[in-house]
Short mmCIF file of C-alpha atoms and ligand atoms in Angstrom, two decimals:
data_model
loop_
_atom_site.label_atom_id
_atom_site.label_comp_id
_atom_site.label_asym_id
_atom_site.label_seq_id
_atom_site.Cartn_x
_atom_site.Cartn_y
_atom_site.Cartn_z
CA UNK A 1 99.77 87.52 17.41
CA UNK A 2 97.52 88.27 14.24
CA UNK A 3 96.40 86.42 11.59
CA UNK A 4 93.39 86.55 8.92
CA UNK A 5 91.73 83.19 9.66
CA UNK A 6 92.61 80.93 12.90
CA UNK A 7 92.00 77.84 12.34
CA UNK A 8 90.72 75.42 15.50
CA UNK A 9 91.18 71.79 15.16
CA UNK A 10 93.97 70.09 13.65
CA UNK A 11 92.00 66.69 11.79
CA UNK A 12 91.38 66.76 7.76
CA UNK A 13 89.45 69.83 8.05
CA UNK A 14 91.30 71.88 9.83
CA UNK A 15 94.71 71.11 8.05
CA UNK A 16 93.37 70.97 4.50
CA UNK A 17 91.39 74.33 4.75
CA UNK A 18 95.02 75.51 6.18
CA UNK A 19 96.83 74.33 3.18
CA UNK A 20 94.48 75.70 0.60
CA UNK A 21 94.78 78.80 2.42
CA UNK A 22 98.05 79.44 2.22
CA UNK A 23 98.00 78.22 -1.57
CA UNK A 24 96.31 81.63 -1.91
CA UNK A 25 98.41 83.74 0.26
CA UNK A 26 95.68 84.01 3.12
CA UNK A 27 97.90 83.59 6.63
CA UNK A 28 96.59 81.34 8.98
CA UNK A 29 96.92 79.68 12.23
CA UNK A 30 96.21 75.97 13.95
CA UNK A 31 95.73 75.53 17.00
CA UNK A 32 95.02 71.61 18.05
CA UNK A 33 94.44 71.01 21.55
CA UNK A 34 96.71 67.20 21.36
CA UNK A 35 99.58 66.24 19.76
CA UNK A 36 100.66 65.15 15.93
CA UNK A 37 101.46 62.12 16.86
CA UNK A 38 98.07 61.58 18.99
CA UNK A 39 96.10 63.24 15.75
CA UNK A 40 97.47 60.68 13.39
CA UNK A 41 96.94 57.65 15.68
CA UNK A 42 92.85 58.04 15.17
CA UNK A 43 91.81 55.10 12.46
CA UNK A 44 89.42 56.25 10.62
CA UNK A 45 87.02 55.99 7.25
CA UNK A 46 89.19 55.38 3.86
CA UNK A 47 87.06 55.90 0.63
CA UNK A 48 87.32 59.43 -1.32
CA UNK A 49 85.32 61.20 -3.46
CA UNK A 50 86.44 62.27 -6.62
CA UNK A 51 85.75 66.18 -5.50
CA UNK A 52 88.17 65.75 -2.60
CA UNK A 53 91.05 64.05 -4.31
CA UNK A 54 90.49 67.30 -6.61
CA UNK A 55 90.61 69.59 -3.80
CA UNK A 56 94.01 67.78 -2.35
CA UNK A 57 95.48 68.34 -6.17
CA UNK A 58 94.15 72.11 -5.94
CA UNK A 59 96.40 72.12 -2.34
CA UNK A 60 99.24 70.46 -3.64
CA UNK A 61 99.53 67.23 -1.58
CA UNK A 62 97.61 64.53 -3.26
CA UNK A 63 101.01 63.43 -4.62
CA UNK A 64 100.85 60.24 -2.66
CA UNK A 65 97.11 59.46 -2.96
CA UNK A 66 97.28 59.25 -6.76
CA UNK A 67 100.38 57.26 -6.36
CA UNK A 68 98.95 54.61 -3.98
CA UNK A 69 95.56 55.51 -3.35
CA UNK A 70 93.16 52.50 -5.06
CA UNK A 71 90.56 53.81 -7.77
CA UNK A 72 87.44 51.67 -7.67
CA UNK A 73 84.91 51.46 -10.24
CA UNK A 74 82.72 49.56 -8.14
CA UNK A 75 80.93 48.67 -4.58
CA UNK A 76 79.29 45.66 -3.84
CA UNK A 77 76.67 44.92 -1.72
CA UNK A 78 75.75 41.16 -0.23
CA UNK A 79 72.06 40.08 0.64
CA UNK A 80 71.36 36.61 1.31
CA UNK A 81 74.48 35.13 0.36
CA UNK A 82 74.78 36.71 -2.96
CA UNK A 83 77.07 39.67 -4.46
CA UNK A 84 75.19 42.47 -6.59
CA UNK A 85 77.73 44.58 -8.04
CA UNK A 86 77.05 48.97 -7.83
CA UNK A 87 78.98 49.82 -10.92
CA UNK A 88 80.21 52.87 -10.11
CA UNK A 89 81.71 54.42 -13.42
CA UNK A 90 79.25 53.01 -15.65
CA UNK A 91 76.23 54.34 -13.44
CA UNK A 92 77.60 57.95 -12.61
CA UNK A 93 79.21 59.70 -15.76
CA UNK A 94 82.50 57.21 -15.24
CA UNK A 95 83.06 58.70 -11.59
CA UNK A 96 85.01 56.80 -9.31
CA UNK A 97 85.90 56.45 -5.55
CA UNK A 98 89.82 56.50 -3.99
CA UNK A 99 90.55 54.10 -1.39
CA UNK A 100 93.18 56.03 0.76
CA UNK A 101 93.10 56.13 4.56
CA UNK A 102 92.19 59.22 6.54
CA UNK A 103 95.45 58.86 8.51
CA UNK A 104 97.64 59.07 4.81
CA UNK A 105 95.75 62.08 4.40
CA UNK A 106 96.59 63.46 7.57
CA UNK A 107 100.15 62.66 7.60
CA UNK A 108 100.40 64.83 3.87
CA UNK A 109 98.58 67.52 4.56
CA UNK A 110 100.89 68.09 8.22
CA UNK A 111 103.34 66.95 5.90
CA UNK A 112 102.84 69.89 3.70
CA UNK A 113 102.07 72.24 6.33
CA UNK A 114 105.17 71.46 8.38
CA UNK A 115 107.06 72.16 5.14
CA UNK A 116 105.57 76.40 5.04
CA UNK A 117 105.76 78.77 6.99
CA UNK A 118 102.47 78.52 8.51
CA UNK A 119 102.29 78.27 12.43
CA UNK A 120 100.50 75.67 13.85
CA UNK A 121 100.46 75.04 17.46
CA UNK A 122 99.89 71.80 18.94
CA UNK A 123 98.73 70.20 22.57
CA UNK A 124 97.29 74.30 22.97
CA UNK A 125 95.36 73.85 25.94
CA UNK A 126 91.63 75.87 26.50
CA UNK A 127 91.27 76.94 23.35
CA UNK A 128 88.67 79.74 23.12
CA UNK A 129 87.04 81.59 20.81
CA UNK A 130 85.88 85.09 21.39
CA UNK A 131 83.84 88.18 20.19
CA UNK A 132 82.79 85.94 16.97
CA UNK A 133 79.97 88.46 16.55
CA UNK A 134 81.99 91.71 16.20
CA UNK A 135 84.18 92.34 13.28
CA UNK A 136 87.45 91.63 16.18
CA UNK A 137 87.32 88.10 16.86
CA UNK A 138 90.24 86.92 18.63
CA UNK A 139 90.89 83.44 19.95
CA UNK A 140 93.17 82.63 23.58
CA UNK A 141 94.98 79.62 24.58
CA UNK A 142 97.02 78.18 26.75
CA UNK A 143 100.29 76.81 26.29
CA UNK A 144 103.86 76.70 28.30
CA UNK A 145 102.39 78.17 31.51
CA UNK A 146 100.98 81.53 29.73
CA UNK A 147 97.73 82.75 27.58
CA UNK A 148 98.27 83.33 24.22
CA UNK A 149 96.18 85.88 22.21
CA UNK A 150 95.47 85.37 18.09
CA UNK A 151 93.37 88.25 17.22
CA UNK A 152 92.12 87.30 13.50
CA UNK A 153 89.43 88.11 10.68
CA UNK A 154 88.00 85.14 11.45
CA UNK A 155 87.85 81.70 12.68
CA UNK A 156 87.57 78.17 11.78
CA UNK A 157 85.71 75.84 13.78
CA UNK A 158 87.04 72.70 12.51
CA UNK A 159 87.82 71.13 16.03
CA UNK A 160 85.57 68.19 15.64
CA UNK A 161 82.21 66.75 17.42
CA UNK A 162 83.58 67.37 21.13
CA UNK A 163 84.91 70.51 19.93
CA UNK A 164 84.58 74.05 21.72
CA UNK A 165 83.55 76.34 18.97
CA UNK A 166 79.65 75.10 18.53
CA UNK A 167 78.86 74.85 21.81
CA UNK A 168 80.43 78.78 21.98
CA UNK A 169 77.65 79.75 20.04
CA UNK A 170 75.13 80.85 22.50
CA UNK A 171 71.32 78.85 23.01
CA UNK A 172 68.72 79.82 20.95
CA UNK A 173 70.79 80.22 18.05
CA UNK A 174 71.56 77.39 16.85
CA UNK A 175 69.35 73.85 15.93
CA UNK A 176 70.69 70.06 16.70
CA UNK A 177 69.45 67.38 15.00
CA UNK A 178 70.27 64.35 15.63
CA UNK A 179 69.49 60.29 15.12
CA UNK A 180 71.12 57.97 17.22
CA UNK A 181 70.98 54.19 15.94
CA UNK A 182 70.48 51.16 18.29
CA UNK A 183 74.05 49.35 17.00
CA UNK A 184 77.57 50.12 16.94
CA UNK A 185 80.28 49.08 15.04
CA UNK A 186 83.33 46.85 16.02
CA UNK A 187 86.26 47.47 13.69
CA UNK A 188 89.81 45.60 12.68
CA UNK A 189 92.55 46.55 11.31
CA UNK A 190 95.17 43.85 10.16
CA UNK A 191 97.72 43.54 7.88
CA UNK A 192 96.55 40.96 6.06
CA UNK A 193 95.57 40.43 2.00
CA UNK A 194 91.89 42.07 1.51
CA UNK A 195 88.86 39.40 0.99
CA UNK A 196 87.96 41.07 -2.32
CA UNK A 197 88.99 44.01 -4.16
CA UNK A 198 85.97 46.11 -4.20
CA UNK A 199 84.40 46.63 -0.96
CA UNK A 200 81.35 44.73 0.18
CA UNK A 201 78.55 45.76 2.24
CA UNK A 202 76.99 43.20 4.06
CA UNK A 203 73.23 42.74 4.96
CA UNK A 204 72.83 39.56 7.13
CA UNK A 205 70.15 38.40 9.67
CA UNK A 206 73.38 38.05 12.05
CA UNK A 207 73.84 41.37 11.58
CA UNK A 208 75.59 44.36 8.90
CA UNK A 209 79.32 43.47 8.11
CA UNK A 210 81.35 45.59 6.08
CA UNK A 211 84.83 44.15 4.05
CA UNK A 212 87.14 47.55 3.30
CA UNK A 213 91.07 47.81 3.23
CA UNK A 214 93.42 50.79 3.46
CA UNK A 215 95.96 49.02 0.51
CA UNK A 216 96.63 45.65 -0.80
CA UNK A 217 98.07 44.45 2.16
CA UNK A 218 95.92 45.64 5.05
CA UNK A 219 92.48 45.13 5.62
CA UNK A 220 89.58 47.05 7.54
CA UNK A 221 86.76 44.91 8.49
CA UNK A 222 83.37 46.19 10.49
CA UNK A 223 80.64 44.12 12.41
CA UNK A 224 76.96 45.58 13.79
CA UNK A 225 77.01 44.78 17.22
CA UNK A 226 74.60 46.10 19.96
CA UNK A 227 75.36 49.20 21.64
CA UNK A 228 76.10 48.03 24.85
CA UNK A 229 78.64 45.67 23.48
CA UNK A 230 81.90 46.45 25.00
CA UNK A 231 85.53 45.51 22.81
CA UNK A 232 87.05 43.35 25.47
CA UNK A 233 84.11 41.09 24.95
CA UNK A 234 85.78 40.43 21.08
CA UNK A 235 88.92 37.97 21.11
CA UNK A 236 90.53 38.01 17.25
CA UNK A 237 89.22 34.73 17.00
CA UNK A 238 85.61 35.64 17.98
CA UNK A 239 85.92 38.35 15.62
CA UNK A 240 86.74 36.42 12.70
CA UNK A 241 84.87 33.68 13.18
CA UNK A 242 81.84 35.80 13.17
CA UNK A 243 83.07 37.86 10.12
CA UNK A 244 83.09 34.49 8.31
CA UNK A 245 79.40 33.61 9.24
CA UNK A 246 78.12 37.20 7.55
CA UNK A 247 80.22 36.87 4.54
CA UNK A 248 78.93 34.87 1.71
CA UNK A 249 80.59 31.42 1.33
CA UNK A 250 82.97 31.97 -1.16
CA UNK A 251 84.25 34.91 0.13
CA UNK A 252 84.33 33.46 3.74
CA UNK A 253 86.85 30.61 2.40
CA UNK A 254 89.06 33.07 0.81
CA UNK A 255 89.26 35.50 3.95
CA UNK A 256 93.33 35.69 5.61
CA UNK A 257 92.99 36.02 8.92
CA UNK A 258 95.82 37.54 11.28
CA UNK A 259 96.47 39.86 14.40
CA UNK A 260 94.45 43.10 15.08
CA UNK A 261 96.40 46.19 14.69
CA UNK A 262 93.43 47.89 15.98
CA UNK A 263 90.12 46.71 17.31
CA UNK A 264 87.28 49.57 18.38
CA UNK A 265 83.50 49.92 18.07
CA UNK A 266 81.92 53.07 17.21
CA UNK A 267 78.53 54.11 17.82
CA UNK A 268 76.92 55.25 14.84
CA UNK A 269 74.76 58.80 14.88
CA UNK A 270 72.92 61.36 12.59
CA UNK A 271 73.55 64.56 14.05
CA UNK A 272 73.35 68.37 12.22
CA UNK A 273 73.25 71.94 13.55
CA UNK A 274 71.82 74.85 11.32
CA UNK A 275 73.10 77.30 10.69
CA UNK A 276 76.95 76.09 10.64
CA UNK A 277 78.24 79.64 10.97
CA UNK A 278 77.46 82.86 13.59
CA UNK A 279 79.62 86.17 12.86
CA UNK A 280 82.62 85.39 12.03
CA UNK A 281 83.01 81.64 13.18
CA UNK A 282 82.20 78.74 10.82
CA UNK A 283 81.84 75.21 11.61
CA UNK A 284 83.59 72.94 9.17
CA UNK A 285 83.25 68.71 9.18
CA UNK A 286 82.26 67.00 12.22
CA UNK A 287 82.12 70.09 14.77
CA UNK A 288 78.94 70.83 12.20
CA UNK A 289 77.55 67.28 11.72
CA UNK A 290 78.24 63.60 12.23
CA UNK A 291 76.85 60.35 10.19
CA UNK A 292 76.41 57.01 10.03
CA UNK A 293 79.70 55.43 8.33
CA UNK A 294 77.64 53.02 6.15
CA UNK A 295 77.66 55.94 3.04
CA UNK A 296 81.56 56.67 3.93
CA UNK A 297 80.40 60.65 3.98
CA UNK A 298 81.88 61.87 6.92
CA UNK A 299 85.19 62.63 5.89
CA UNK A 300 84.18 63.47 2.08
CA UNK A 301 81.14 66.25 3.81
CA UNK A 302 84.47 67.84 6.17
CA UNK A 303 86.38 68.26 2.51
CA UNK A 304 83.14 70.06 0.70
CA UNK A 305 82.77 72.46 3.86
CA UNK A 306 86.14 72.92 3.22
CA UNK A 307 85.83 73.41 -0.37
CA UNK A 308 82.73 76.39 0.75
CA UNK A 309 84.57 77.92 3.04
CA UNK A 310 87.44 78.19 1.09
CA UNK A 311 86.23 79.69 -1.91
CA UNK A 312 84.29 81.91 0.27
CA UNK A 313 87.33 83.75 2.06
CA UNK A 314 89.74 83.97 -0.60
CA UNK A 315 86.83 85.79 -2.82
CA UNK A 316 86.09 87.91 0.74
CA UNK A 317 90.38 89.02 0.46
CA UNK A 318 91.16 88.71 -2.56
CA UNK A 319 87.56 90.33 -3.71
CA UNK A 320 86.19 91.98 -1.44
CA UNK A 321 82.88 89.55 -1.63
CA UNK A 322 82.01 89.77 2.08
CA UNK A 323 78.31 89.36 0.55
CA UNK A 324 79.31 85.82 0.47
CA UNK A 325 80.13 85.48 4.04
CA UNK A 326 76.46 84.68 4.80
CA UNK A 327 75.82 82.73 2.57
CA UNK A 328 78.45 79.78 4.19
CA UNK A 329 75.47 78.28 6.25
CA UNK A 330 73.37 77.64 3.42
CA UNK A 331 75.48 76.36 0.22
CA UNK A 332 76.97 73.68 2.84
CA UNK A 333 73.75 72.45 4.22
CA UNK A 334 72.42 71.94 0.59
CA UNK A 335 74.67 68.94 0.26
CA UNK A 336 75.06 68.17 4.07
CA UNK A 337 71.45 67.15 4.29
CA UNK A 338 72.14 65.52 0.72
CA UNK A 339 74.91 63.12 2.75
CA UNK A 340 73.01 62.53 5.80
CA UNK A 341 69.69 61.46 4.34
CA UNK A 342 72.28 58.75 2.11
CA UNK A 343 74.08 57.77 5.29
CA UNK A 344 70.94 57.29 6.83
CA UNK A 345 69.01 54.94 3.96
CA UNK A 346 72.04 52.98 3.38
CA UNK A 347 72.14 52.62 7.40
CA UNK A 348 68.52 52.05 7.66
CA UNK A 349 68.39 49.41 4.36
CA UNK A 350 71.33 47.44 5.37
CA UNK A 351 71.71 47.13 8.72
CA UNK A 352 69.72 44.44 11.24
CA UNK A 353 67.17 45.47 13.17
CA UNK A 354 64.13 43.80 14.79
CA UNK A 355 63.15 41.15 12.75
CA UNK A 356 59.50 40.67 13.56
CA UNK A 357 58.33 44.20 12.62
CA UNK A 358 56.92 45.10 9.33
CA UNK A 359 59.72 48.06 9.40
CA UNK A 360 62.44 45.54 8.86
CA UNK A 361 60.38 43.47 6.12
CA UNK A 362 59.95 46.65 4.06
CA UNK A 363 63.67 47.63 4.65
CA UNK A 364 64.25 44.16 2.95
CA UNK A 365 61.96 45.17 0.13
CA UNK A 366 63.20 48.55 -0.49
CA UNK A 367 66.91 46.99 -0.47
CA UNK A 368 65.46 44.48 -3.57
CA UNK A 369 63.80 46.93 -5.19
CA UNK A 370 67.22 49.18 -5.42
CA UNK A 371 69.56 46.43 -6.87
CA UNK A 372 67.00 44.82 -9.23
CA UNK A 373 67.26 47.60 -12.27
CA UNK A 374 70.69 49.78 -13.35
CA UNK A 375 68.44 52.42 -12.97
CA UNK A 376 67.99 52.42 -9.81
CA UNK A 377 70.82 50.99 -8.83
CA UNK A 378 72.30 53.85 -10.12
CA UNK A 379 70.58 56.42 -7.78
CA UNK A 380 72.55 54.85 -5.30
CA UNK A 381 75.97 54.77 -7.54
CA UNK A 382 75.59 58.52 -7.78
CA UNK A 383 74.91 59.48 -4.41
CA UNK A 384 78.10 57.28 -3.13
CA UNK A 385 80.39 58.79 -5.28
CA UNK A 386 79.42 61.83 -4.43
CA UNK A 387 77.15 65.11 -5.62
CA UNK A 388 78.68 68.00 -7.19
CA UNK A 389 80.32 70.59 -5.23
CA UNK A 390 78.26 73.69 -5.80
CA UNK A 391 79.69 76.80 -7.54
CA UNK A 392 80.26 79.94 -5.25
CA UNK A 393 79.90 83.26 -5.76
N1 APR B 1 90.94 72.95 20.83
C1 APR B 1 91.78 72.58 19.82
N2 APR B 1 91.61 71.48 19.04
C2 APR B 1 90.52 70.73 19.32
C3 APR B 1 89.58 71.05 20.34
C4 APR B 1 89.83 72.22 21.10
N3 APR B 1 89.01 72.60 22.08
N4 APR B 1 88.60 70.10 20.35
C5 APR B 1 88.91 69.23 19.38
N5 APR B 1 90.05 69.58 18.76
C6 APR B 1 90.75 68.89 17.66
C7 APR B 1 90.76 67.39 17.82
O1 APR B 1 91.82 66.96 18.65
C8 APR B 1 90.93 66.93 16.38
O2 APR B 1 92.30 66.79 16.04
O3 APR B 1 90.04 69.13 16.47
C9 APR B 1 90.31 68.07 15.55
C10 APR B 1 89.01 67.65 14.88
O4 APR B 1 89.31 66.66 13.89
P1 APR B 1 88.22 65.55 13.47
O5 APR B 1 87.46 65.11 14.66
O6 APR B 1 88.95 64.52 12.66
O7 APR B 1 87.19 66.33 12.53
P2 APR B 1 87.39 66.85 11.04
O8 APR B 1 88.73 67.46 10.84
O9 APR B 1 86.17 67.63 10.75
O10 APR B 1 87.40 65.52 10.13
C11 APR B 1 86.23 64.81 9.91
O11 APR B 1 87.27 62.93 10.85
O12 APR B 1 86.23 62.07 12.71
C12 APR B 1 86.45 61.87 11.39
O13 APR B 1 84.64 60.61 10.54
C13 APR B 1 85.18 61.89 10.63
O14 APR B 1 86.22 61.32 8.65
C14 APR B 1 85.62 62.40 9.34
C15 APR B 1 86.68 63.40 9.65
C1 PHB B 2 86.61 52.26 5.95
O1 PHB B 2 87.44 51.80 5.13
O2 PHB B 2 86.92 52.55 7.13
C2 PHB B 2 85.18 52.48 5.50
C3 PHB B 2 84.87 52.29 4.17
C4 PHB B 2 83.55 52.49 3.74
C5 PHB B 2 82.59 52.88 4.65
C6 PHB B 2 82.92 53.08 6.00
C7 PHB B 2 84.23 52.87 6.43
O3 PHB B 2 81.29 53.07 4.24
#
């Protein structure tokens, strides 16, 4: 088989960048080492910049997110029992945030994809990427008792954190990075009414809590707990009750309480590699970096790799602009490192830690000092909507 670009890893990345793709005519192929159904069982993060819902229109399949995705003008953020309110729009230019979950997104984009012509093969086992350094990269797999061969122009590493294309990249050439935090977070899902509209970050001496939703009628709810804190330990009940202690008191007596759909903790890292490309293989989303949940950036920094990588290639066929082709790396990084440092500070501000050290008494402070002026409240607003996507070429 032969295609331009194949395409490893079947998550947002992976099937978005497939999408837009094909919107220009450039062939492509997935190849996603588990099933559809297993791919859009993962819950995860819900809240959208304004760059990716673009990105979805410019791909033809944010029909349903504008339809019953929730704009938000506003975060808000609890300390000590009371709400401050991040307005959003009236801080950053009028820019908003979608509340839509990952999994919606999924479903469209496969959606969308099952709807072309575009092969994508699913549960392909030992998925490999080869010669990315020569100008024949090909990729092999396994499916049905026999190895397949895709030989391609080039390849798309967007098969996640435990993917196989970065650690393909020989030593030496790469960098890691990485943070990892002391805490982990327990998450709900439940079909039940939201606490509040807007979503609240919680700082409490109890520990971070964080009030989010995927619609009006089901709620996602977080809790800090430590990392060696295992799920079983967390009866519905437990869960709640403690949810209740972090909120503040009027919200706590207007939470609805109900079954768990879904109950998992998640340990929460900082991790980068540099550079995100070598030859003819890029990394795209989480194979290329991973971070803290508490700026909802992961999925929104997999959509502007996207948005690079995409612009790149069809100017490289449609062009001829392979001077852009090294210059992937770089324009993504720019606003990688952007997202991680706010993943990190709104981690590190709002989060418990040890409460005897001076660390956690200037976290406090800077925390203050951020909410007590628009101004500075809206270096924060801008950051969390997201920074411009940066022009290519
Ligand atoms: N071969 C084929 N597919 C693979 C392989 C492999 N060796 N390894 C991993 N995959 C698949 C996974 O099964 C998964 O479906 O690659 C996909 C990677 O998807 P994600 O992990 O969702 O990563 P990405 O598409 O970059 O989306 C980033 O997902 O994890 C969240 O918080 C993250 O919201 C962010 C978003
Ligand atoms: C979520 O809805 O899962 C969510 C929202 C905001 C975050 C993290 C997770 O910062």
């Amino acid at each position: 088989m032969k295609t331009q670009v194949a395409i490893i890893g079947s998550g947002p990345s992976g099937l978005l960048l497939g999408q837009l793709l094909h919107k220009q005519g450039i062939d492509n192929i997935v190849l996603e080492r588990v099933s559809p159904d297993y791919v859009l069982g993962r819950i995860r993060a819900g809240v959208i910049e304004q760059g990716f819902v673009e990105l979805m229109q410019e791909a033809g399949v944010a029909g349903r997110m504008l339809a019953e995705g929730e704009i938000h003008h506003a975060v808000e953020i609890a300390v000590d029992g009371a709400l401050h309110s991040i307005e959003l729009s009236k801080l950053a230019d009028g820019k908003v945030v979608t509340v839509y979950g990952q999994t919606e997104i999924t479903y469209d984009l496969m959606d969308a994809r099952n709807a072309s012509s575009q092969l994508s093969v699913y549960e392909a086992n030992n998925v490999t990427p080869h010669d990315v350094n020569s100008n024949h990269p090909y990729v092999t797999y396994e499916k049905d008792g026999k190895t397949h061969r895709i030989d391609c122009d080039y390849i798309a590493g967007c098969d996640g954190f435990h993917g196989v294309c970065r650690p393909s990249i020989p030593d030496g050439v790469i960098r890691e990075y990485e943070r990892v935090y002391p805490f982990g977070w327990l998450g709900l899902l439940s079909d039940t009414p939201p606490v509040n509209y807007e979503l609240i970050y919680i700082k409490h001496d109890r520990g971070f809590a964080l009030c989010s939703k995927r619609s009006a009628t089901r709620s996602r709810y977080y809790l800090q707990v430590p990392l060696e804190e295992k799920v079983e330990n967390w009866s519905d009940d437990r869960f709640w009750e403690e949810l209740k202690r972090r909120l503040p008191e009027d919200a706590a007596a207007k939470l609805v309480t109900g079954p768990s759909l879904e109950k998992s903790i998640a340990p929460l890292r900082s991790f980068v590699v540099e550079p995100m490309q070598y030859g003819r293989m890029f990394l795209v989303g989480d194979a290329a970096h991973i971070v803290p949940p508490t700026g909802a950036k992961g999925l929104n920094l997999a959509a502007s790799d996207v948005n690079t990588l995409y612009r790149i290639l069809t100017k490289v066929f449609k062009e001829n602009r392979t001077d852009l082709i090294s210059r992937y790396s770089e324009i993504c990084l720019r606003r990688v490192w952007h997202g991680v440092r706010f993943s990190w500070w709104m981690t590190d501000m709002l989060h418990h830690f040890d409460q005897s050290s001076i660390e956690d008494k200037i976290r406090d402070s800077e925390l203050s000092f951020f909410l007590a002026s628009p101004e500075r409240r809206a270096i924060l607003a801008e950051q969390y909507v997201g920074l411009p996507y940066e022009e290519i070429g």
